[in-house]
Amino acid sequence: MSEFDLIRDYFCHVGAARRDVALGVGDDCALLRVPEGFDLAVSIDTLTAGVHFLPDGDPESIGHKVLAVGLSDLAAMGAEPAWATLALTLPTADRGWIGAFCLGFARLAKRHGVQLVGGDTTRGALSVTVQVHGLVPVGTGVQRRGARPGDRIWVTGTVGDAGLALRRLGAGEPVSPFLRERLDRPLPRVTAGLSLRGLASAMIDVSDGLAADLGHILEASCVGAEVELPALPLSPEAAGYLDNRGDWTLPLASGDDYELCFTVPPDRCGAVDRLAERSGCRLSAIGVITEKPGLRCVQADGSDWGPACTGYDHFADGG
Ligand code: ADP
Ligand code: MG
């Protein structure tokens, strides 16, 4: 079986069929029509076997997750997903693996109106790269640098679930279906991201850990923050774990949640409350932006939580 058979059989019709695709998979380039008055939002992510997933990991989940990670970046910009390209490096042309991978990818793509418009297929150590492209009205993309002192800090959904799944896996303990789903098939907060355009002053997706990712907003905006630890939104399982250990590093420093962290000027917080009611997506206010730089994490009794809360950094060990 050749590379071209694979492309024809698996990659030609993946995801939505969009009218703004003048030419999709099959030629030297895709031809895509960016509508007048929109900025093109572009982001790329790689998942590597042994780093981001186990080499024998479920291919359908890998297909889902690699697109979800990209869509989460678009959500954090307030951009509407449109197109994706896929660079796939495979040790063998395993049709079962590729078919399952494409199924996971295609399901999520269809759900968000994304069309796969091109890519590259090569042989080598298993690695998957997806570039996503989204559209946002000119000048309205929500950046990291817009937070101001007094803005409230919010987060979607719950934090720490993927991290708890990883801790359990690492300890050889059983992982509940809920936690497994949160780790393997995160649902990017695309709708929330779109609704927050015009409300959020800054936004980021939580991929490396809440403290680290909020830290990027603080740095880009030249501000600090106070986070009230008891306000952090936790699933019942994560809350149970925390009750037993009192270890706030779980919700603060574990990655892979793909929730959105955003800041909102006080006069727009009412609109965010109403959005939460309408959208059915949990939105929690967790703290406030301060003039004083740095991140303060405040416990229920008003004292500071000490340990440094850094997130995941691929090169942190000098690699
Ligand atoms: P080229 O030699 O011009 O790079 P390729 O032979 O790599 O072209 O690919 C042929 C066509 O198939 C191109 O349109 C390319 O975008 C598409 N393609 C290749 N691999 C993938 C993939 N994994 N997913 C989607 N499209 C792919
Ligand atoms: Mg190529």
Coordinates of C-alpha atoms and ligand atoms in Angstrom, one line a residue:
M1 CA 0.0 0.0 0.0
S2 CA 1.4 3.4 -1.0
E3 CA 1.3 6.7 0.8
F4 CA -1.2 7.8 -1.9
D5 CA -3.5 4.9 -1.3
L6 CA -3.6 5.9 2.4
I7 CA -4.3 9.5 1.6
R8 CA -7.1 8.6 -0.8
D9 CA -8.7 6.0 1.6
Y10 CA -8.5 8.0 4.8
F11 CA -7.8 11.7 4.5
C12 CA -9.8 13.0 1.5
H13 CA -13.2 13.5 3.2
V14 CA -12.6 14.1 6.9
G15 CA -14.8 16.5 8.9
A16 CA -17.3 19.0 7.6
A17 CA -17.7 19.9 3.9
R18 CA -17.2 23.7 3.9
R19 CA -18.1 26.1 1.1
D20 CA -15.1 28.3 1.8
V21 CA -12.7 25.5 0.8
A22 CA -12.0 26.2 -2.9
L23 CA -9.6 23.2 -3.0
G24 CA -9.1 20.5 -0.3
V25 CA -6.9 17.4 0.0
G26 CA -5.2 16.2 -3.2
D27 CA -3.2 19.0 -4.8
D28 CA 0.0 20.8 -3.9
C29 CA -1.8 23.3 -1.6
A30 CA -5.3 23.7 -0.3
L31 CA -7.1 26.9 -1.4
L32 CA -9.1 28.5 1.4
R33 CA -11.3 31.6 1.3
V34 CA -10.9 33.9 4.3
P35 CA -14.0 36.1 4.3
E36 CA -13.6 39.9 4.1
G37 CA -13.4 41.5 7.5
F38 CA -12.0 38.5 9.3
D39 CA -8.6 37.7 10.8
L40 CA -7.2 34.2 10.3
A41 CA -6.3 32.6 13.6
V42 CA -3.6 29.9 13.3
S43 CA -2.2 27.4 15.8
I44 CA -0.2 24.2 15.6
D45 CA 0.4 21.4 18.1
T46 CA 2.3 18.1 18.1
L47 CA 1.5 15.1 20.2
T48 CA 4.4 12.6 20.4
A49 CA 4.2 9.0 21.5
G50 CA 5.9 8.5 24.9
V51 CA 5.5 12.2 25.8
H52 CA 1.8 13.1 25.3
F53 CA 0.3 9.6 25.0
L54 CA 1.4 6.0 25.4
P55 CA 2.8 4.3 22.2
D56 CA 0.0 1.7 22.5
G57 CA -2.6 4.4 23.4
D58 CA -6.1 4.2 21.9
P59 CA -5.9 5.7 18.3
E60 CA -9.4 7.1 18.4
S61 CA -8.7 9.1 21.5
I62 CA -5.4 10.3 20.0
G63 CA -7.3 11.5 16.9
H64 CA -9.8 13.3 19.1
K65 CA -7.2 14.8 21.5
V66 CA -4.8 16.2 18.9
L67 CA -7.7 18.2 17.3
A68 CA -9.2 19.1 20.7
V69 CA -5.8 20.7 21.7
G70 CA -5.8 22.9 18.6
L71 CA -9.5 23.8 18.9
S72 CA -8.9 24.8 22.5
D73 CA -6.3 27.4 21.3
L74 CA -8.8 28.8 18.8
A75 CA -11.4 29.0 21.6
A76 CA -8.9 30.9 23.8
M77 CA -8.6 33.5 21.0
G78 CA -12.4 33.7 20.5
A79 CA -12.0 32.3 17.0
E80 CA -14.5 30.1 15.2
P81 CA -12.9 26.9 13.9
A82 CA -12.7 26.4 10.2
W83 CA -9.9 24.3 8.7
A84 CA -7.2 21.8 9.8
T85 CA -4.1 20.3 8.4
L86 CA -2.6 17.0 9.7
A87 CA 1.0 15.8 9.6
L88 CA 1.1 12.2 10.6
T89 CA 4.3 10.2 11.2
L90 CA 3.7 6.4 11.5
P91 CA 6.0 3.5 12.2
T92 CA 3.8 1.3 10.0
A93 CA 0.8 1.7 7.7
D94 CA -1.5 0.0 10.1
R95 CA -5.0 0.5 8.6
G96 CA -6.8 -0.4 11.8
W97 CA -4.8 2.3 13.7
I98 CA -5.3 5.0 11.0
G99 CA -9.0 4.2 10.6
A100 CA -9.6 4.6 14.3
F101 CA -7.5 7.7 14.5
C102 CA -9.5 9.3 11.7
L103 CA -12.8 8.4 13.3
G104 CA -11.8 10.2 16.5
F105 CA -10.5 13.2 14.6
A106 CA -13.5 13.3 12.2
R107 CA -16.2 13.1 14.9
L108 CA -14.8 16.2 16.7
A109 CA -14.1 18.0 13.4
K110 CA -17.7 17.6 12.3
R111 CA -19.0 18.7 15.6
H112 CA -17.2 22.0 15.2
G113 CA -17.6 22.5 11.4
V114 CA -13.9 21.8 10.7
Q115 CA -12.7 20.4 7.4
L116 CA -9.4 18.6 7.0
V117 CA -7.9 20.3 4.0
G118 CA -4.4 18.9 3.7
G119 CA -1.4 17.4 5.5
D120 CA 1.6 15.1 5.2
T121 CA 2.1 11.4 5.8
T122 CA 5.5 10.0 6.6
R123 CA 7.1 7.0 8.2
G124 CA 9.0 7.2 11.5
A125 CA 8.4 7.3 15.2
L126 CA 4.7 7.9 16.0
S127 CA 3.9 11.6 16.1
V128 CA 0.9 13.6 15.2
T129 CA 0.8 17.4 14.4
V130 CA -2.3 19.3 13.7
Q131 CA -2.6 22.9 12.5
V132 CA -5.9 24.6 13.1
H133 CA -7.3 27.7 11.3
G134 CA -10.1 29.8 12.6
L135 CA -11.8 33.0 11.9
V136 CA -12.4 36.0 14.1
P137 CA -13.8 39.5 13.1
V138 CA -10.8 41.8 12.5
G139 CA -9.3 43.1 15.7
T140 CA -11.5 41.1 18.1
G141 CA -9.2 38.2 18.9
V142 CA -8.9 37.9 22.7
Q143 CA -5.2 38.2 23.5
R144 CA -3.3 37.4 26.7
R145 CA -2.2 41.0 27.3
G146 CA -5.5 42.8 28.1
A147 CA -5.9 42.1 31.8
R148 CA -6.1 45.2 34.1
P149 CA -6.0 45.6 37.9
G150 CA -9.5 45.0 39.3
D151 CA -10.6 42.6 36.5
R152 CA -12.1 39.4 37.9
I153 CA -10.5 36.1 37.0
W154 CA -12.7 33.3 35.7
V155 CA -12.3 29.7 34.6
T156 CA -14.6 27.3 32.7
G157 CA -15.5 23.8 33.8
T158 CA -13.4 22.1 36.4
V159 CA -9.6 22.0 36.9
G160 CA -7.4 19.1 38.0
D161 CA -9.3 16.2 36.5
A162 CA -6.8 15.2 33.8
G163 CA -4.0 15.7 36.3
L164 CA -5.7 13.4 38.8
A165 CA -6.2 10.8 36.0
L166 CA -2.4 11.0 35.4
R167 CA -1.5 10.7 39.1
R168 CA -3.7 7.6 39.4
L169 CA -2.2 6.0 36.2
G170 CA 1.3 6.8 37.5
A171 CA 0.5 5.1 40.8
G172 CA -1.0 2.1 39.1
E173 CA -4.4 2.9 40.6
P174 CA -7.7 2.4 38.9
V175 CA -9.0 5.5 36.9
S176 CA -12.8 6.2 36.8
P177 CA -14.4 6.5 33.3
F178 CA -15.1 10.2 34.1
L179 CA -11.4 11.0 34.8
R180 CA -10.3 8.8 31.8
E181 CA -12.6 10.8 29.5
R182 CA -11.3 14.1 30.9
L183 CA -7.7 13.0 30.1
D184 CA -8.2 11.3 26.8
R185 CA -11.1 13.2 25.2
P186 CA -11.1 16.8 26.5
L187 CA -14.0 18.9 25.0
P188 CA -12.6 22.2 23.8
R189 CA -14.6 25.2 25.1
V190 CA -15.3 26.6 21.6
T191 CA -18.8 28.0 22.3
A192 CA -17.7 29.6 25.6
G193 CA -14.7 31.1 23.8
L194 CA -16.9 32.6 21.1
S195 CA -19.3 34.1 23.6
L196 CA -16.5 35.7 25.6
R197 CA -15.4 37.8 22.7
G198 CA -16.2 41.4 23.7
L199 CA -16.5 40.4 27.4
A200 CA -13.1 39.0 28.3
S201 CA -10.2 41.4 28.5
A202 CA -7.6 38.5 28.3
M203 CA -7.9 34.8 27.8
I204 CA -5.8 31.6 27.6
D205 CA -6.5 27.9 27.6
V206 CA -5.4 25.8 30.5
S207 CA -3.0 23.3 28.9
D208 CA 0.0 23.5 31.2
G209 CA -1.7 24.1 34.5
L210 CA -3.9 27.0 35.8
A211 CA -1.1 28.8 37.7
A212 CA 1.3 28.6 34.8
D213 CA -1.3 29.6 32.2
L214 CA -2.7 32.4 34.3
G215 CA 0.9 33.4 34.8
H216 CA 1.2 33.9 31.0
I217 CA -1.7 36.4 31.2
L218 CA -0.1 38.2 34.1
E219 CA 3.2 38.5 32.4
A220 CA 1.8 39.6 29.1
S221 CA -0.5 42.1 30.8
C222 CA 2.2 43.4 33.3
V223 CA -0.1 42.7 36.3
G224 CA -0.4 40.3 39.3
A225 CA -3.3 38.3 40.7
E226 CA -4.9 36.9 43.8
V227 CA -6.6 33.6 43.5
E228 CA -9.0 32.3 46.2
L229 CA -8.2 28.6 46.4
P230 CA -11.6 27.6 47.9
A231 CA -13.2 29.2 44.7
L232 CA -11.4 26.8 42.3
P233 CA -14.0 24.7 40.5
L234 CA -13.4 21.0 41.2
S235 CA -15.2 17.8 40.1
P236 CA -16.5 15.7 43.0
E237 CA -13.6 13.3 42.4
A238 CA -10.9 16.0 42.5
A239 CA -12.6 17.5 45.5
G240 CA -12.5 14.2 47.3
Y241 CA -8.8 13.8 46.5
L242 CA -8.1 17.3 47.8
D243 CA -10.0 16.7 51.0
N244 CA -7.8 13.7 51.7
R245 CA -4.5 15.4 50.8
G246 CA -4.9 19.1 51.1
D247 CA -2.6 19.4 48.1
W248 CA -3.6 22.4 45.9
T249 CA -0.9 21.6 43.3
L250 CA -3.5 19.3 41.7
P251 CA -5.9 22.1 40.5
L252 CA -3.1 24.7 40.3
A253 CA -0.2 22.9 38.5
S254 CA -1.5 19.9 36.6
G255 CA -2.0 20.3 32.9
D256 CA -4.2 18.9 30.1
D257 CA -7.5 20.3 31.3
Y258 CA -8.2 22.4 28.2
E259 CA -10.5 24.8 30.1
L260 CA -10.4 28.5 29.5
C261 CA -9.0 31.0 32.0
F262 CA -10.1 34.6 31.3
T263 CA -10.3 38.0 32.9
V264 CA -13.4 40.3 32.9
P265 CA -13.7 44.0 33.9
P266 CA -16.1 44.2 36.9
D267 CA -18.8 46.0 35.0
R268 CA -19.1 43.1 32.5
C269 CA -19.2 40.3 35.1
G270 CA -23.0 40.3 35.2
A271 CA -23.0 39.4 31.5
V272 CA -20.7 36.5 32.3
D273 CA -23.1 35.3 35.0
R274 CA -25.9 35.4 32.5
L275 CA -23.8 33.6 29.9
A276 CA -23.2 30.8 32.4
E277 CA -26.9 30.4 32.9
R278 CA -27.6 30.4 29.2
S279 CA -24.8 28.2 28.0
G280 CA -24.9 25.4 30.6
C281 CA -21.1 25.7 30.8
R282 CA -19.9 26.2 34.4
L283 CA -18.1 29.5 34.8
S284 CA -16.4 30.3 38.1
A285 CA -15.0 33.5 39.4
I286 CA -11.7 32.6 41.2
G287 CA -9.9 35.8 42.0
V288 CA -8.9 39.3 40.9
I289 CA -6.1 41.0 38.9
T290 CA -3.8 43.2 41.0
E291 CA -1.4 45.9 40.3
K292 CA 1.3 44.2 42.4
P293 CA 3.0 41.6 40.2
G294 CA 3.1 37.9 41.0
L295 CA 0.5 35.3 41.8
R296 CA -0.9 35.0 45.4
C297 CA -2.9 31.9 46.2
V298 CA -5.1 32.6 49.2
Q299 CA -6.4 29.8 51.5
A300 CA -9.8 29.8 53.3
D301 CA -8.3 31.3 56.4
G302 CA -6.7 34.1 54.5
S303 CA -3.2 32.8 54.6
D304 CA -1.0 32.3 51.5
W305 CA -0.5 28.9 50.0
G306 CA 3.3 28.5 49.8
P307 CA 4.6 26.1 47.2
A308 CA 5.6 27.4 43.9
C309 CA 3.0 26.5 41.3
T310 CA 4.6 26.0 38.0
G311 CA 3.1 24.0 35.2
Y312 CA 4.5 21.6 32.7
D313 CA 7.6 22.7 30.8
H314 CA 9.0 20.3 28.2
F315 CA 12.5 21.8 28.6
A316 CA 12.5 22.4 32.3
D317 CA 15.1 19.7 33.0
G318 CA 17.6 21.2 30.7
G319 CA 16.5 18.9 27.8
Ligands
ADP1 P1 3.3 16.9 -1.7 O1 4.3 15.9 -2.2 O2 2.9 18.0 -2.6 O3 3.7 17.4 -0.3 P2 1.8 14.8 -0.7 O4 2.0 13.6 -1.5 O5 2.5 14.9 0.6 O6 1.9 16.1 -1.5 O7 0.2 14.9 -0.4 C1 -0.7 14.8 -1.4 C2 -2.0 15.5 -0.9 O8 -2.5 14.8 0.2 C3 -1.8 16.9 -0.5 O9 -2.9 17.6 -0.9 C4 -1.7 16.8 1.0 O10 -2.1 18.0 1.6 C5 -2.6 15.6 1.3 N1 -2.3 14.9 2.5 C6 -1.2 14.1 2.7 N2 -1.2 13.5 3.9 C7 -2.3 13.9 4.5 C8 -2.9 13.8 5.8 N3 -2.3 13.0 6.8 N4 -4.0 14.4 6.1 C9 -4.6 15.2 5.2 N5 -4.1 15.4 3.9 C10 -3.0 14.8 3.6
MG2 MG 3.9 16.1 1.4

